[in-house]
Short mmCIF file of C-alpha atoms in Angstrom, two decimals:
data_model
loop_
_atom_site.label_atom_id
_atom_site.label_comp_id
_atom_site.label_asym_id
_atom_site.label_seq_id
_atom_site.Cartn_x
_atom_site.Cartn_y
_atom_site.Cartn_z
CA MET A 1485 -61.29 123.25 -189.19
CA SER A 1486 -61.17 122.75 -185.43
CA ALA A 1487 -58.36 124.17 -183.32
CA LYS A 1488 -57.04 120.67 -182.63
CA ASN A 1489 -56.70 120.00 -186.37
CA ARG A 1490 -54.85 123.27 -187.00
CA ASP A 1491 -51.96 121.81 -184.99
CA LEU A 1492 -51.57 118.96 -187.48
CA PRO A 1493 -49.70 119.45 -190.75
CA ASP A 1494 -51.76 118.47 -193.81
CA ASP A 1495 -49.53 115.50 -194.69
CA VAL A 1496 -49.72 114.10 -191.14
CA ARG A 1497 -53.49 114.61 -191.00
CA SER A 1498 -53.79 112.73 -194.29
CA ILE A 1499 -51.55 109.85 -193.14
CA ILE A 1500 -53.40 109.42 -189.84
CA GLY A 1501 -56.75 109.93 -191.52
CA SER A 1502 -56.11 106.81 -193.61
CA ALA A 1503 -55.70 104.70 -190.44
CA ASP A 1504 -58.42 103.13 -188.32
CA CYS A 1505 -58.82 105.80 -185.63
CA ALA A 1506 -60.59 105.69 -182.29
CA GLY A 1507 -62.03 109.19 -182.58
CA PRO A 1508 -60.96 112.36 -180.82
CA ALA A 1509 -60.06 112.19 -177.15
CA ARG A 1510 -61.90 114.70 -175.01
CA GLU A 1511 -59.87 117.62 -173.66
CA ILE A 1512 -60.80 116.70 -170.09
CA VAL A 1513 -59.39 113.18 -170.56
CA VAL A 1514 -56.12 114.58 -171.95
CA LYS A 1515 -55.89 117.02 -169.03
CA GLU A 1516 -56.50 114.18 -166.56
CA LEU A 1517 -53.62 112.24 -168.13
CA GLU A 1518 -51.35 115.28 -167.92
CA SER A 1519 -52.35 115.80 -164.30
CA ALA A 1520 -51.55 112.16 -163.48
CA LEU A 1521 -48.17 112.49 -165.22
CA GLY A 1522 -47.36 115.79 -163.53
CA TYR A 1523 -46.31 117.49 -166.78
CA PRO A 1524 -47.84 118.45 -170.13
CA LEU A 1525 -47.76 116.04 -173.04
CA PRO A 1526 -45.58 116.98 -176.02
CA ALA A 1527 -47.58 119.31 -178.27
CA GLN A 1528 -47.57 117.03 -181.33
CA TYR A 1529 -48.73 113.95 -179.42
CA ARG A 1530 -51.36 116.03 -177.62
CA ALA A 1531 -52.68 117.30 -180.98
CA PHE A 1532 -52.86 113.69 -182.23
CA LEU A 1533 -54.87 112.61 -179.17
CA LEU A 1534 -57.34 115.49 -179.52
CA ALA A 1535 -57.83 114.89 -183.24
CA PHE A 1536 -57.71 111.08 -183.53
CA GLY A 1537 -57.59 109.49 -180.05
CA ALA A 1538 -55.57 106.42 -181.14
CA ALA A 1539 -54.73 104.86 -184.51
CA LEU A 1540 -54.21 101.46 -186.11
CA PHE A 1541 -52.15 101.56 -189.29
CA HIS A 1542 -51.18 98.68 -191.54
CA GLY A 1543 -48.35 97.12 -189.53
CA PHE A 1544 -48.29 99.36 -186.45
CA GLU A 1545 -50.39 101.36 -184.05
CA ILE A 1546 -50.13 104.60 -182.12
CA TYR A 1547 -51.30 104.28 -178.53
CA GLY A 1548 -53.83 106.83 -177.39
CA LEU A 1549 -56.93 107.58 -175.37
CA PRO A 1550 -59.69 105.55 -177.01
CA SER A 1551 -63.22 105.48 -175.65
CA GLN A 1552 -64.04 101.91 -174.73
CA SER A 1553 -67.32 100.14 -174.29
CA ASP A 1554 -67.43 97.80 -171.31
CA ASN A 1555 -69.00 95.15 -173.51
CA GLU A 1556 -66.36 95.08 -176.25
CA PRO A 1557 -62.70 94.09 -176.31
CA PRO A 1558 -60.37 97.04 -176.88
CA ALA A 1559 -59.46 97.77 -180.49
CA TRP A 1560 -56.71 100.27 -179.65
CA SER A 1561 -54.02 100.34 -176.97
CA ASP A 1562 -54.70 102.83 -174.20
CA ILE A 1563 -51.73 105.02 -173.26
CA ARG A 1564 -52.72 104.81 -169.60
CA ASP A 1565 -52.24 101.02 -169.66
CA ALA A 1566 -48.95 101.39 -171.52
CA LEU A 1567 -47.72 103.92 -168.94
CA ARG A 1568 -48.43 101.46 -166.10
CA THR A 1569 -46.36 98.80 -167.89
CA VAL A 1570 -43.51 101.24 -168.50
CA SER A 1571 -43.36 102.30 -164.86
CA MET A 1572 -43.17 98.65 -163.79
CA GLN A 1573 -40.25 98.11 -166.18
CA GLY A 1574 -38.32 101.02 -164.65
CA PHE A 1575 -38.17 103.37 -167.64
CA SER A 1576 -37.76 107.09 -167.08
CA GLY A 1577 -40.87 109.00 -166.04
CA ARG A 1578 -40.29 111.38 -168.95
CA LEU A 1579 -40.83 108.80 -171.70
CA ILE A 1580 -44.31 108.40 -173.15
CA PRO A 1581 -44.83 105.01 -174.86
CA ILE A 1582 -46.43 105.50 -178.27
CA SER A 1583 -45.89 102.28 -180.26
CA ASP A 1584 -44.04 98.99 -180.57
CA ASP A 1585 -42.99 96.58 -183.30
CA GLY A 1586 -44.99 93.67 -181.91
CA GLY A 1587 -41.77 92.11 -180.61
CA ASP A 1588 -38.77 93.38 -178.69
CA PHE A 1589 -38.81 97.08 -179.54
CA SER A 1590 -40.87 99.89 -178.04
CA PHE A 1591 -41.05 103.51 -179.15
CA PHE A 1592 -41.37 106.49 -176.83
CA VAL A 1593 -41.75 110.21 -177.27
CA ALA A 1594 -39.21 111.85 -174.96
CA VAL A 1595 -40.64 114.75 -172.98
CA ASN A 1596 -38.21 117.68 -172.99
CA GLU A 1597 -38.90 120.23 -170.27
CA GLY A 1598 -39.68 123.66 -171.67
CA ALA A 1599 -39.42 122.52 -175.29
CA SER A 1600 -42.65 120.66 -175.96
CA ASP A 1601 -42.35 121.10 -179.73
CA SER A 1602 -38.98 119.36 -179.90
CA SER A 1603 -39.74 115.96 -178.43
CA PRO A 1604 -37.84 113.21 -180.27
CA VAL A 1605 -38.99 109.61 -180.54
CA VAL A 1606 -36.58 107.06 -179.09
CA ALA A 1607 -36.49 103.27 -179.31
CA TYR A 1608 -35.76 100.72 -176.62
CA GLY A 1609 -34.96 97.10 -177.32
CA PRO A 1610 -31.97 94.81 -177.83
CA GLY A 1611 -28.98 96.92 -178.86
CA CYS A 1612 -30.81 100.22 -179.08
CA ASP A 1613 -31.64 101.54 -175.65
CA GLY A 1614 -32.75 105.12 -176.02
CA ARG A 1615 -31.60 105.66 -179.60
CA GLU A 1616 -33.35 108.55 -181.33
CA VAL A 1617 -35.27 107.25 -184.33
CA ALA A 1618 -37.22 110.38 -185.27
CA ALA A 1619 -36.77 114.07 -184.50
CA SER A 1620 -40.45 114.44 -183.60
CA PHE A 1621 -43.71 112.54 -183.19
CA PHE A 1622 -44.89 113.73 -186.60
CA ASP A 1623 -41.60 112.59 -188.20
CA PHE A 1624 -42.15 109.16 -186.60
CA ILE A 1625 -45.63 108.97 -188.15
CA ARG A 1626 -44.26 109.95 -191.54
CA ALA A 1627 -41.44 107.39 -191.46
CA ALA A 1628 -43.46 104.52 -189.97
CA SER A 1629 -46.30 105.00 -192.45
CA LYS A 1630 -43.92 104.54 -195.38
CA SER A 1631 -42.44 101.17 -194.43
CA GLY A 1632 -43.48 100.25 -190.89
CA VAL A 1633 -41.85 100.74 -187.52
CA ALA A 1634 -39.25 98.00 -188.03
CA SER A 1635 -37.70 99.98 -190.89
CA ILE A 1636 -37.07 102.90 -188.56
CA LEU A 1637 -34.65 100.78 -186.56
CA ARG A 1638 -32.34 100.12 -189.51
#
């Protein structure tokens, strides 16, 4: 098992493994993203990127760092594009967009300085600006895979 997969619990690896995944992001690409952000990514999201790149589940997706061919339309949302949109909307620089419900709600992993393992997922949308919906990125994956991202908002 590779080092990047050791950082993923078996149940999370199994859940993500059942999705349509882009393939592992290269370490250099992850480091370039962290350099552009000016801080390290939360450990769980970083492990996801290195192991799976990006993922499409039934009913939701997790943004990532997919490799794209210039001749094909993108199959996965690129976190770098999502970060540009977030900065234009005026969200905090310490929120990493990871998913949305296809409508009004977006989900972000909150980057906590000095505590990269405890980065909760928060939702933004009508009536729920910044509400914590999962204690961690992996908890978000677990909950969303059971009944979709919309169920997390209830």
